[in-house]
Short mmCIF file of C-alpha atoms in Angstrom, two decimals:
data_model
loop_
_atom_site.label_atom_id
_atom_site.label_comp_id
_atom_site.label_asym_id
_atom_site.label_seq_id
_atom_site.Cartn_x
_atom_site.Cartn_y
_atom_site.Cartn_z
CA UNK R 1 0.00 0.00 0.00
CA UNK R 2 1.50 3.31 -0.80
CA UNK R 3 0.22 6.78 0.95
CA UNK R 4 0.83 10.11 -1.04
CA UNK R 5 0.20 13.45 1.14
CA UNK R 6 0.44 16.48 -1.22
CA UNK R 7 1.59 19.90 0.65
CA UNK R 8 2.59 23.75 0.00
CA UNK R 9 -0.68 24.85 -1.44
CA UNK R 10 -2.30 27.83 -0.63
CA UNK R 11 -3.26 31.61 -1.55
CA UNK R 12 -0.96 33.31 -3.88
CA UNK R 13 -1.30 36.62 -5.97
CA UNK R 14 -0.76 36.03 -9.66
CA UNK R 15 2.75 36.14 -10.74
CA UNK R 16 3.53 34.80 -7.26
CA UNK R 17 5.24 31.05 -6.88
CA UNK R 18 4.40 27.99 -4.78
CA UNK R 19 6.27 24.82 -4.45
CA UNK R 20 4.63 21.68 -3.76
CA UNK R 21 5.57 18.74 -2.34
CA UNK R 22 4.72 15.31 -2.30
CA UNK R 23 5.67 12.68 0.02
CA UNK R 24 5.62 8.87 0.02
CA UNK R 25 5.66 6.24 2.78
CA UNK R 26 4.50 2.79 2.73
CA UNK R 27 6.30 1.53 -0.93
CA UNK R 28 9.12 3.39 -2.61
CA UNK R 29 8.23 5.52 -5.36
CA UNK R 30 11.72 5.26 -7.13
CA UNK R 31 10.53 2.81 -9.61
CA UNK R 32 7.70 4.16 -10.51
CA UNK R 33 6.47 7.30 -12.71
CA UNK R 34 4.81 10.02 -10.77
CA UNK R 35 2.30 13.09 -12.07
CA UNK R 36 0.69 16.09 -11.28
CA UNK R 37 -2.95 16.67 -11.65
CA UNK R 38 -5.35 19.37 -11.03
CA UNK R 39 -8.79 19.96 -11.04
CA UNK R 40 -10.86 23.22 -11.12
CA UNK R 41 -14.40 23.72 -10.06
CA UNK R 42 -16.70 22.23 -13.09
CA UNK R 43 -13.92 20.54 -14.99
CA UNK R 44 -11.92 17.47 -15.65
CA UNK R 45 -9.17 16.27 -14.05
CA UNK R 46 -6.08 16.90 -16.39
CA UNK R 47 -2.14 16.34 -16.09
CA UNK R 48 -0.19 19.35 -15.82
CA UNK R 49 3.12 17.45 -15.55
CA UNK R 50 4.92 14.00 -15.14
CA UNK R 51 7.95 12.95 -14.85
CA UNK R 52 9.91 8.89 -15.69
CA UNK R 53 10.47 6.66 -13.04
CA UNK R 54 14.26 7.14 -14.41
CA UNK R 55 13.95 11.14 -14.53
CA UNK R 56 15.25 10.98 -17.97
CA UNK R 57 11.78 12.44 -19.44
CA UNK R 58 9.20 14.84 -18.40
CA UNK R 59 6.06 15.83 -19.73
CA UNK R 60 4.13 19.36 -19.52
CA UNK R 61 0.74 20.42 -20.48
CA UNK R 62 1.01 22.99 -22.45
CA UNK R 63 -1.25 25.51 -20.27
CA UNK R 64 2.17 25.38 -17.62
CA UNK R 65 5.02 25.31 -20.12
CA UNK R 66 7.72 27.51 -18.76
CA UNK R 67 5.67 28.21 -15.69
CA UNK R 68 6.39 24.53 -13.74
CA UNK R 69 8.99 22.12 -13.05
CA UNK R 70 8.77 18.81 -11.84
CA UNK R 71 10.91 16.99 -9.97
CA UNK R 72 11.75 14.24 -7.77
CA UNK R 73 13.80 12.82 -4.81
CA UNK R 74 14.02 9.31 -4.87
CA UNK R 75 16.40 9.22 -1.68
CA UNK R 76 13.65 11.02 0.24
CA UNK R 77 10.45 9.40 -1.57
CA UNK R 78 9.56 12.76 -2.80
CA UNK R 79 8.56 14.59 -5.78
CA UNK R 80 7.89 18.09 -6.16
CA UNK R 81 6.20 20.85 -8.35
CA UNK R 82 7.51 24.59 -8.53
CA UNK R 83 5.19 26.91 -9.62
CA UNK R 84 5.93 30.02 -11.25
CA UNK R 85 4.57 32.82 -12.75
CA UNK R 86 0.68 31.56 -11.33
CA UNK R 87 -2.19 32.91 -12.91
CA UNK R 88 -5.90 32.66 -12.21
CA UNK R 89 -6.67 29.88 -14.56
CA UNK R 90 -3.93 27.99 -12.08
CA UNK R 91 -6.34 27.99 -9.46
CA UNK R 92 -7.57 24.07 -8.80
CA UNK R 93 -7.01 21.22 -6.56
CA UNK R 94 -3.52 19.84 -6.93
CA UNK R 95 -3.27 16.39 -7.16
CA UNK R 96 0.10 13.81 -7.09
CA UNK R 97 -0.36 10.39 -8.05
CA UNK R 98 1.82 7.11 -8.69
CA UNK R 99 1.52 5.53 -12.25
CA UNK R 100 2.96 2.34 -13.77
CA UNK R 101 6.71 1.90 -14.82
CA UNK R 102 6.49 1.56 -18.58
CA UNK R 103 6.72 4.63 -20.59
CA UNK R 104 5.36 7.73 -19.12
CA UNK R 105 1.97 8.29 -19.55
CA UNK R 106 -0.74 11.37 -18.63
CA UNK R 107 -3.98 9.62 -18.52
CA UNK R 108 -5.50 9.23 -15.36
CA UNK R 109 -6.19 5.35 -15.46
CA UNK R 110 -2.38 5.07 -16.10
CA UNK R 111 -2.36 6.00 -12.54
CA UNK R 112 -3.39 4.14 -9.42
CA UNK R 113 -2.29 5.66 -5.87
CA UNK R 114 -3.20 8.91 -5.46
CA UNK R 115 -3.18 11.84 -2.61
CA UNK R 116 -5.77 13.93 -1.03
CA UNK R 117 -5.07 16.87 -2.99
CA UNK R 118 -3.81 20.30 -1.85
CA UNK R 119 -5.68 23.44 -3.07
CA UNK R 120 -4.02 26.38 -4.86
CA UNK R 121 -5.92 29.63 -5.55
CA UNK R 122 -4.03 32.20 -7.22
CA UNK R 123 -6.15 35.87 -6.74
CA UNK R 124 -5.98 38.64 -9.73
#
């Protein structure tokens, strides 16, 4: 059984930056791919980013381009998101979640553990 807890959400003004976090216990997450998520009020959940089990490759949704990083610590079972340059249309529910270990993948039934989410709201 794996646990994911998702922290460093929160209010932020637009342009501002937040870095989350998210932290494994219960299975190491070194082997497998990891991803971001977020859902807003009304809409789908979508992938803004993931990253390879190996680190070699990352994926970004187009909407954060330039704006986020991924990242992860396999020595501390964590993976992170930094968030720059937030805008309004950032604002959602931030989700991290554990996929498979092929290649990396953004659909959500490639993924199977997921956290509670952490909310961001970025204000105008």
């Amino acid at each position: 059984q794996v646990q994911l807890v998702e922290s460093g959400g929160g209010l932020v003004q637009a342009g501002g930056s937040l870095r989350l976090s998210c932290a494994a216990s219960g299975r190491t997450l070194s082997y497998y791919n990891m991803g971001w998520f977020r859902q807003a009020p009304g809409k789908e959940r979508e992938c803004v980013a993931a990253i390879h089990y190996g680190g070699g490759r990352v994926y970004y949704a187009d909407s954060v381009k330039g704006r986020f990083t991924i990242s992860r610590d396999n020595a501390k079972n964590t993976m992170y998101l930094q968030m720059n340059s937030l805008k309004p249309e950032d604002t959602a529910v931030y989700y991290c979640a554990r996929g498979d270990r092929g290649p990396l993948r953004v659909g959500i039934v490639a993924y199977d553990y997921w956290g509670q989410g952490t909310q961001v709201t970025v204000s105008s």
